[in-house]
Coordinates of C-alpha atoms in Angstrom, one line a residue:
M1 CA 42.1 -6.9 28.3
S2 CA 38.6 -5.9 27.9
E3 CA 37.5 -3.9 30.7
T4 CA 34.0 -6.3 30.7
N5 CA 36.1 -9.7 30.3
Q6 CA 33.5 -10.3 26.9
F7 CA 35.4 -11.1 23.9
D8 CA 34.0 -12.5 20.4
V9 CA 36.3 -15.3 20.4
I10 CA 38.4 -16.8 23.1
V11 CA 41.1 -19.0 21.6
V12 CA 43.2 -21.2 23.9
G13 CA 46.8 -22.1 23.3
A14 CA 49.1 -20.2 20.9
G15 CA 50.7 -22.4 18.6
A16 CA 50.4 -22.9 14.9
A17 CA 46.5 -23.8 15.1
G18 CA 45.7 -21.2 18.0
I19 CA 47.7 -18.4 16.3
I20 CA 45.7 -18.8 13.1
A21 CA 42.5 -19.1 14.6
G22 CA 43.1 -15.8 16.3
L23 CA 44.7 -14.2 13.2
V24 CA 41.6 -15.1 10.9
A25 CA 39.2 -14.2 13.4
A26 CA 40.4 -10.6 13.9
Q27 CA 40.7 -10.2 10.2
R28 CA 37.1 -11.1 9.9
G29 CA 36.2 -8.2 12.6
A30 CA 36.0 -10.3 15.4
T31 CA 37.7 -9.0 19.1
V32 CA 40.2 -12.2 20.1
L33 CA 41.6 -13.2 23.4
L34 CA 44.6 -15.6 22.6
L35 CA 45.8 -17.2 25.8
E36 CA 49.0 -19.1 26.2
K37 CA 50.5 -21.7 28.7
S38 CA 53.9 -20.7 28.3
V39 CA 55.7 -18.9 25.3
L40 CA 58.9 -19.7 27.0
R41 CA 58.2 -23.6 27.2
G42 CA 57.5 -23.6 23.2
T43 CA 55.1 -25.3 21.0
N44 CA 55.0 -28.3 18.9
A45 CA 55.0 -26.0 15.6
Q46 CA 58.1 -24.2 16.9
L47 CA 60.0 -27.4 17.5
S48 CA 58.7 -28.8 14.2
G49 CA 60.7 -28.7 11.0
G50 CA 58.3 -26.2 10.0
F51 CA 57.3 -28.2 6.5
L52 CA 53.6 -26.9 5.4
Q53 CA 51.7 -30.0 3.6
A54 CA 49.4 -28.5 1.2
A55 CA 48.2 -29.1 -2.8
G56 CA 46.9 -26.8 -5.2
T57 CA 49.5 -23.8 -4.0
R58 CA 50.7 -21.2 -6.4
Y59 CA 54.1 -22.8 -5.6
Q60 CA 53.3 -25.5 -6.9
Q61 CA 51.7 -24.0 -10.3
E62 CA 55.0 -21.7 -10.9
M63 CA 57.4 -24.7 -10.7
G64 CA 54.6 -27.0 -13.1
I65 CA 54.0 -29.5 -10.3
E66 CA 50.7 -31.2 -10.9
D67 CA 48.8 -31.7 -7.8
S68 CA 45.2 -31.4 -6.3
P69 CA 43.2 -31.9 -3.0
E70 CA 42.2 -35.1 -4.2
L71 CA 45.6 -36.5 -4.9
M72 CA 46.7 -35.4 -1.4
M73 CA 43.7 -36.8 0.2
A74 CA 44.3 -40.2 -1.5
D75 CA 47.8 -40.3 -0.4
I76 CA 46.8 -39.2 3.3
M77 CA 43.8 -42.1 3.6
K78 CA 46.3 -44.6 1.7
K79 CA 48.8 -44.1 4.7
N80 CA 46.2 -44.2 7.3
G81 CA 44.5 -47.5 6.1
G82 CA 41.6 -45.5 5.5
V83 CA 40.9 -45.1 9.2
A84 CA 40.1 -41.4 9.6
N85 CA 37.1 -39.1 9.3
V86 CA 36.8 -38.5 5.5
E87 CA 34.7 -35.4 5.6
V88 CA 37.4 -33.7 8.0
V89 CA 40.2 -35.0 5.8
A90 CA 38.8 -33.8 2.8
E91 CA 38.0 -30.4 3.7
I92 CA 41.9 -30.3 5.2
C93 CA 42.9 -31.0 2.0
R94 CA 40.9 -28.8 -0.1
R95 CA 41.7 -25.5 2.0
S96 CA 45.1 -26.6 2.5
K97 CA 46.4 -24.2 -0.1
D98 CA 44.6 -21.6 1.7
Y99 CA 46.7 -21.6 5.1
V100 CA 49.9 -21.5 2.9
H101 CA 48.8 -18.3 1.0
F102 CA 47.6 -17.2 4.4
I103 CA 51.2 -17.5 6.2
A104 CA 52.7 -15.9 2.7
D105 CA 50.5 -13.2 2.2
H106 CA 49.3 -12.1 5.7
V107 CA 52.0 -13.5 7.7
G108 CA 54.7 -12.3 5.7
L109 CA 57.1 -15.5 5.6
D110 CA 59.0 -15.8 2.4
L111 CA 57.9 -19.3 1.5
H112 CA 59.1 -21.9 -0.9
L113 CA 58.3 -25.1 -2.3
N114 CA 60.6 -27.7 -1.4
T115 CA 61.8 -30.2 -4.5
T116 CA 64.9 -31.7 -2.6
I117 CA 63.1 -34.7 -1.1
K118 CA 60.0 -36.6 -1.9
W119 CA 58.8 -37.6 1.2
Y120 CA 57.5 -41.3 1.5
G121 CA 53.6 -41.2 0.6
H122 CA 53.6 -38.1 -1.5
S123 CA 52.4 -38.6 -4.8
A124 CA 53.8 -34.8 -5.8
F125 CA 56.0 -32.3 -4.4
R126 CA 53.5 -30.7 -1.6
M127 CA 56.1 -29.6 1.4
H128 CA 56.3 -25.8 1.4
A129 CA 58.7 -23.9 3.7
G130 CA 60.3 -20.8 5.0
P131 CA 64.1 -19.9 4.2
A132 CA 65.5 -21.7 7.2
E133 CA 63.4 -24.8 7.1
K134 CA 62.8 -24.6 10.7
G135 CA 59.5 -24.5 12.8
S136 CA 61.2 -21.6 15.4
E137 CA 61.3 -19.7 12.1
L138 CA 57.6 -20.2 10.9
V139 CA 56.5 -19.2 14.6
A140 CA 58.3 -16.2 15.0
H141 CA 56.9 -14.7 11.9
L142 CA 53.4 -16.4 13.2
R143 CA 53.9 -14.3 16.6
R144 CA 54.9 -11.0 15.3
A145 CA 51.7 -11.0 13.1
V146 CA 49.4 -11.3 16.7
A147 CA 51.5 -8.4 18.1
A148 CA 50.5 -6.2 14.7
E149 CA 46.7 -7.2 15.2
E150 CA 44.9 -4.6 17.0
R151 CA 42.0 -6.9 17.4
I152 CA 43.9 -9.7 19.2
T153 CA 44.5 -9.3 23.0
F154 CA 47.3 -11.7 24.1
V155 CA 48.3 -13.0 27.5
D156 CA 51.2 -15.6 28.1
E157 CA 51.6 -17.7 31.2
A158 CA 47.2 -17.8 31.2
R159 CA 46.1 -20.5 33.7
V160 CA 43.0 -21.6 32.1
A161 CA 40.8 -24.1 34.3
G162 CA 38.1 -25.2 32.1
L163 CA 35.3 -24.0 30.1
L164 CA 32.1 -21.9 31.1
A165 CA 29.0 -23.6 29.9
E166 CA 25.3 -22.0 29.9
E167 CA 22.5 -23.7 29.1
D168 CA 23.8 -25.9 26.9
R169 CA 26.4 -23.6 25.3
I170 CA 30.1 -22.8 26.2
V171 CA 30.4 -19.2 26.8
G172 CA 33.7 -18.8 27.7
V173 CA 36.5 -20.0 30.0
T174 CA 38.0 -19.8 33.6
A175 CA 41.2 -18.8 33.8
G176 CA 43.7 -17.0 35.8
I177 CA 46.0 -14.1 34.0
G178 CA 49.2 -12.5 35.9
D179 CA 48.9 -13.0 39.7
G180 CA 45.6 -12.5 40.0
R181 CA 42.8 -15.4 40.5
A182 CA 40.8 -17.2 38.5
E183 CA 38.0 -15.4 36.2
E184 CA 35.2 -15.6 34.1
L185 CA 36.0 -14.5 30.4
R186 CA 33.4 -14.6 28.5
A187 CA 33.0 -15.0 24.3
A188 CA 30.4 -16.2 21.9
G189 CA 32.9 -18.8 20.5
V190 CA 36.0 -20.5 22.4
V191 CA 38.5 -22.6 20.4
L192 CA 40.1 -25.1 22.0
A193 CA 43.8 -25.3 20.2
C194 CA 45.8 -26.0 23.1
S195 CA 47.8 -29.5 21.7
G196 CA 47.5 -33.1 22.5
F197 CA 48.8 -35.1 25.1
G198 CA 52.2 -35.9 24.5
N199 CA 53.7 -34.9 27.8
N200 CA 51.0 -36.2 29.7
R201 CA 52.2 -40.1 31.0
Q202 CA 48.6 -40.7 32.2
M203 CA 46.8 -40.2 29.2
L204 CA 49.9 -41.9 27.2
A205 CA 49.5 -44.8 29.0
Q206 CA 45.6 -45.0 28.2
Y207 CA 45.8 -44.3 24.9
C208 CA 49.4 -44.7 23.4
P209 CA 50.7 -47.5 25.6
D210 CA 53.4 -48.1 22.4
A211 CA 54.9 -44.8 22.8
L212 CA 55.7 -44.9 26.4
D213 CA 59.1 -46.0 25.6
A214 CA 60.0 -43.1 22.9
V215 CA 61.9 -40.2 23.9
Y216 CA 59.8 -37.0 24.1
I217 CA 60.3 -34.3 22.2
G218 CA 57.6 -32.3 21.6
S219 CA 56.4 -28.9 23.9
E220 CA 56.4 -29.2 27.4
T221 CA 52.7 -27.8 27.5
S222 CA 51.4 -30.7 25.6
T223 CA 49.3 -32.3 28.4
G224 CA 46.1 -32.8 26.7
E225 CA 43.7 -30.0 28.9
G226 CA 41.7 -29.1 25.8
I227 CA 40.4 -32.9 25.2
V228 CA 39.9 -33.3 28.9
W229 CA 37.9 -30.4 29.4
G230 CA 35.7 -30.9 26.0
M231 CA 35.1 -34.9 27.3
A232 CA 33.9 -33.5 30.6
L233 CA 31.2 -31.7 28.5
G234 CA 30.2 -34.5 26.4
A235 CA 32.1 -34.2 23.8
D236 CA 32.9 -37.5 21.7
V237 CA 36.8 -38.1 20.7
E238 CA 38.3 -39.9 18.0
F239 CA 41.6 -41.9 17.3
M240 CA 43.3 -41.4 20.6
S241 CA 45.8 -43.9 19.9
A242 CA 47.1 -42.2 17.0
W243 CA 50.7 -40.5 17.6
Q244 CA 53.6 -39.2 15.4
G245 CA 56.9 -40.8 16.1
H246 CA 60.2 -39.6 14.8
A247 CA 62.7 -42.0 14.0
H248 CA 66.0 -39.9 14.1
V249 CA 65.8 -38.3 17.3
N250 CA 69.9 -38.1 18.8
P251 CA 70.0 -39.1 22.3
K252 CA 71.6 -36.7 24.7
Y253 CA 71.9 -33.7 22.0
G254 CA 68.6 -32.8 22.4
T255 CA 68.5 -32.7 18.9
H256 CA 67.0 -34.8 15.8
L257 CA 68.0 -35.2 12.0
S258 CA 65.8 -34.2 9.0
G259 CA 63.1 -37.1 8.6
G260 CA 64.4 -36.3 5.2
L261 CA 67.6 -38.4 5.1
P262 CA 66.6 -41.8 4.4
Y263 CA 64.7 -40.3 1.0
L264 CA 68.0 -38.9 0.2
G265 CA 69.6 -42.6 0.8
S266 CA 70.8 -43.1 4.1
I267 CA 70.6 -46.4 6.0
M268 CA 70.3 -47.3 9.7
V269 CA 72.1 -50.3 11.1
N270 CA 71.8 -51.4 14.9
V271 CA 74.3 -52.7 17.5
N272 CA 75.3 -55.4 15.2
G273 CA 76.3 -53.7 12.4
E274 CA 73.1 -54.4 10.3
R275 CA 70.1 -53.1 8.8
F276 CA 66.9 -54.1 10.1
A277 CA 64.3 -52.0 8.2
R278 CA 63.2 -50.2 5.0
E279 CA 64.5 -46.9 6.2
D280 CA 62.6 -44.8 3.9
L281 CA 58.9 -46.1 4.9
G282 CA 58.1 -43.4 7.3
Y283 CA 59.9 -41.6 10.2
S284 CA 56.9 -42.1 12.1
E285 CA 55.9 -46.0 11.4
L286 CA 60.1 -46.7 11.5
T287 CA 60.1 -45.2 15.3
P288 CA 58.7 -48.4 16.6
I289 CA 61.0 -50.5 14.9
I290 CA 63.7 -48.8 16.1
L291 CA 62.8 -49.0 19.7
A292 CA 62.5 -52.8 19.3
Q293 CA 66.3 -52.8 18.1
P294 CA 69.3 -53.9 21.0
S295 CA 69.2 -51.0 23.1
G296 CA 66.4 -49.3 21.3
I297 CA 69.1 -47.4 19.0
A298 CA 70.6 -47.2 15.8
V299 CA 73.6 -45.5 14.1
E300 CA 72.2 -43.6 10.9
I301 CA 75.2 -43.8 7.6
F302 CA 74.8 -41.3 5.1
D303 CA 77.7 -39.4 3.0
Q304 CA 78.6 -36.1 1.8
R305 CA 76.0 -35.6 -1.0
I306 CA 73.5 -36.0 1.4
V307 CA 74.7 -33.9 3.9
D308 CA 75.1 -31.1 1.1
A309 CA 71.4 -31.5 0.0
L310 CA 70.4 -30.7 3.6
W311 CA 72.9 -28.2 4.4
T312 CA 70.2 -25.4 4.6
N313 CA 67.7 -27.4 6.4
G314 CA 67.4 -25.7 10.1
V315 CA 66.6 -28.5 11.7
F316 CA 69.4 -31.0 10.6
R317 CA 72.3 -28.0 10.8
E318 CA 71.0 -27.9 14.1
A319 CA 72.1 -31.2 15.3
Y320 CA 75.2 -30.9 13.1
D321 CA 76.3 -27.9 15.3
A322 CA 75.5 -29.6 18.4
G323 CA 77.8 -32.7 17.4
A324 CA 75.3 -35.3 16.9
V325 CA 76.5 -35.8 13.4
H326 CA 79.9 -37.0 12.6
R327 CA 82.7 -37.3 9.8
F328 CA 85.0 -40.0 8.7
D329 CA 87.4 -40.6 6.1
R330 CA 86.8 -44.7 6.1
L331 CA 84.0 -46.6 6.7
E332 CA 86.2 -48.6 8.9
D333 CA 86.8 -45.5 11.4
L334 CA 82.7 -45.2 11.5
A335 CA 82.2 -48.7 12.9
A336 CA 84.9 -48.3 15.4
A337 CA 83.8 -44.7 16.5
Y338 CA 80.1 -46.4 17.1
S339 CA 81.7 -49.9 18.4
L340 CA 80.0 -51.8 15.5
P341 CA 81.5 -54.9 14.0
V342 CA 83.5 -53.6 10.9
E343 CA 82.7 -56.4 8.8
A344 CA 79.4 -56.4 9.6
V345 CA 79.1 -52.7 8.7
R346 CA 81.1 -53.2 5.5
R347 CA 79.2 -56.5 4.3
T348 CA 75.8 -54.2 5.2
V349 CA 76.9 -51.0 2.9
T350 CA 78.2 -52.9 0.2
A351 CA 74.9 -54.9 -0.2
Y352 CA 72.9 -51.9 0.2
N353 CA 75.0 -50.4 -2.5
D354 CA 74.3 -52.8 -4.6
G355 CA 70.7 -52.7 -4.5
T356 CA 70.6 -49.0 -5.3
R357 CA 72.6 -49.8 -8.2
G358 CA 70.2 -52.3 -9.4
V359 CA 72.7 -55.1 -9.0
A360 CA 70.8 -57.3 -6.3
A361 CA 67.8 -56.8 -4.8
D362 CA 67.4 -54.7 -2.1
A363 CA 67.1 -56.8 1.2
F364 CA 63.8 -54.7 2.5
G365 CA 62.6 -53.5 -0.7
R366 CA 63.9 -50.3 -1.1
E367 CA 63.6 -49.0 -5.0
P368 CA 67.1 -48.4 -6.7
S369 CA 68.3 -44.9 -6.8
G370 CA 71.4 -45.4 -9.0
T371 CA 73.1 -43.3 -6.5
P372 CA 75.5 -45.8 -3.8
L373 CA 77.1 -44.0 -0.8
T374 CA 80.7 -43.3 -0.9
A375 CA 83.1 -41.7 1.4
P376 CA 83.7 -39.5 3.1
W377 CA 81.0 -41.2 5.5
Y378 CA 78.6 -39.4 8.2
G379 CA 77.3 -41.2 11.0
S380 CA 74.8 -40.0 13.9
V381 CA 73.3 -42.3 16.6
V382 CA 69.4 -42.2 16.6
T383 CA 66.7 -43.3 18.7
G384 CA 62.8 -43.5 18.6
G385 CA 60.8 -40.4 19.9
I386 CA 57.1 -38.8 19.8
A387 CA 56.5 -35.7 18.7
H388 CA 53.0 -35.2 19.4
T389 CA 49.7 -37.3 19.5
Q390 CA 47.2 -37.4 16.9
G391 CA 44.0 -38.3 18.5
G392 CA 41.6 -35.9 20.1
L393 CA 38.1 -34.0 20.0
R394 CA 35.7 -35.2 17.3
I395 CA 35.3 -32.1 15.0
D396 CA 33.2 -31.5 11.6
P397 CA 34.6 -29.7 8.7
A398 CA 33.5 -26.8 10.3
A399 CA 35.8 -27.2 13.0
R400 CA 32.7 -27.9 15.1
V401 CA 33.2 -30.0 18.6
L402 CA 30.8 -32.7 18.1
T403 CA 29.0 -35.1 20.6
P404 CA 28.9 -38.8 20.2
A405 CA 25.5 -38.6 18.5
G406 CA 26.9 -35.8 16.1
K407 CA 25.4 -32.7 17.5
P408 CA 27.9 -29.8 17.7
I409 CA 28.5 -28.4 21.2
D410 CA 27.2 -24.8 20.6
G411 CA 30.2 -22.2 20.8
L412 CA 33.1 -24.7 21.2
F413 CA 35.6 -25.6 18.5
A414 CA 38.6 -27.3 18.4
A415 CA 42.1 -27.2 16.1
G416 CA 45.2 -28.6 16.2
G417 CA 46.1 -31.4 18.3
T418 CA 43.2 -31.1 20.6
A419 CA 41.0 -32.2 17.5
A420 CA 41.1 -35.4 16.1
G421 CA 44.0 -35.8 13.6
M422 CA 44.2 -37.8 10.2
S423 CA 46.9 -40.4 10.7
G424 CA 44.4 -43.4 11.6
L425 CA 45.4 -45.4 14.1
G426 CA 48.9 -45.9 16.2
A427 CA 52.2 -44.4 14.6
A428 CA 51.8 -46.0 11.2
G429 CA 49.1 -44.0 9.7
Y430 CA 51.5 -40.4 9.7
T431 CA 51.7 -39.1 6.3
S432 CA 54.9 -36.6 6.6
G433 CA 53.5 -33.1 7.1
N434 CA 50.2 -34.2 8.6
G435 CA 50.5 -32.3 11.8
L436 CA 51.2 -29.0 10.8
S437 CA 48.6 -29.2 7.9
H438 CA 45.8 -30.4 10.0
A439 CA 46.5 -27.6 12.5
F440 CA 47.0 -24.9 10.5
T441 CA 44.0 -25.7 8.4
T442 CA 41.5 -26.4 11.4
G443 CA 43.1 -23.6 12.9
L444 CA 42.0 -21.7 9.6
I445 CA 38.6 -23.0 9.4
A446 CA 37.8 -22.3 13.6
G447 CA 39.0 -19.1 13.3
E448 CA 36.6 -18.5 10.3
T449 CA 33.5 -20.1 11.7
A450 CA 34.0 -18.8 14.9
A451 CA 33.8 -15.4 14.0
A452 CA 31.1 -15.9 11.3
A453 CA 28.8 -16.5 14.6
V454 CA 29.3 -13.0 15.9
V455 CA 30.3 -10.6 12.9
P456 CA 28.0 -9.7 10.1
A457 CA 28.7 -11.1 6.6
T458 CA 29.5 -7.7 4.7

């Protein structure tokens, strides 16, 4: 700790957005205090699949993948129905390659472009990941980078009580450090990167009531304080009904399957052994549809080809190793194991295979892939979950927090789940990768902007 409790930048929250904000500010010469509620209880980035959506990266160029920020933005805006802060989304897409290159070059994670899965709504392969394709791998590298940065003072189990304001300017935070009483910690700029409110039932009931029945799979620490603090000081909020669902959550196991399964050919059946939706329409959009099924569950059915394709995916392997995925030689055995009507399952799979061969139209409009499902069969019970919320404090393209009149609150920045996202309203507007790409890019921008206010340009 600084003897004077004075820093250039204070970052509240050490998830994806907070860590990159702190690293970027420090690399620009700022002294940074990085406050984390609880490393032990984890972050949303740590619990994610670790896929990084970005356009125009060197990894795409090396593989001859044509993509651009403009195309990425068009995909995002199409999925969210045109409901977003257009200027912020444009800046996130424009800068997305920068955070990917920063993670590779300055954090030291060996990244690759995943070309196994073409995610729904993506016009190009633009999902990058580390070797394990797992969020915990990503966060582990980020934390090591923080530990190596001399200009960052990192404090775990920090009890942040709120913001300090003087004459319409944010000048720091009030926080308890260790066993000590709350004290004033001062800085020229404060970055709120303390996630959304996925684990705050009261805020969910107010803003996202359609998510209340979903299984929460995000961090325990996502309780919305940063948004509340900003609102108390006159900040505006946007898109508070937005949330990211996950349609592949394994009840009782504490795991979830890869959201890429349907893009490789998996199907879902309800307890009646019948399909009920186009499975590849997007795992967030599919979540309320699964929850509306009898008992709020489904059985996801896939085959050996799909298992082999996902074998290196960390999230899928986690579920597989936990016992949430089961193998069967016969389709009849799969149906019996999950108490599904055997004849209904047989008819359903036959009809799907006819559709994927192009013999008949798919009942839900899926495009024929030409690759039917075959034995051996795999099954997994899934339900709908909520990973994180997507609404938050309104920001401008420089990550400055704004009032309802559009005026920046001096000294206050927001990033990640504390800042309004780019997924529109509800669960249907989420595009795969929106969460981490928004978090890392707004964090990078917030770190740059906050540091620029105190460190002279060279």
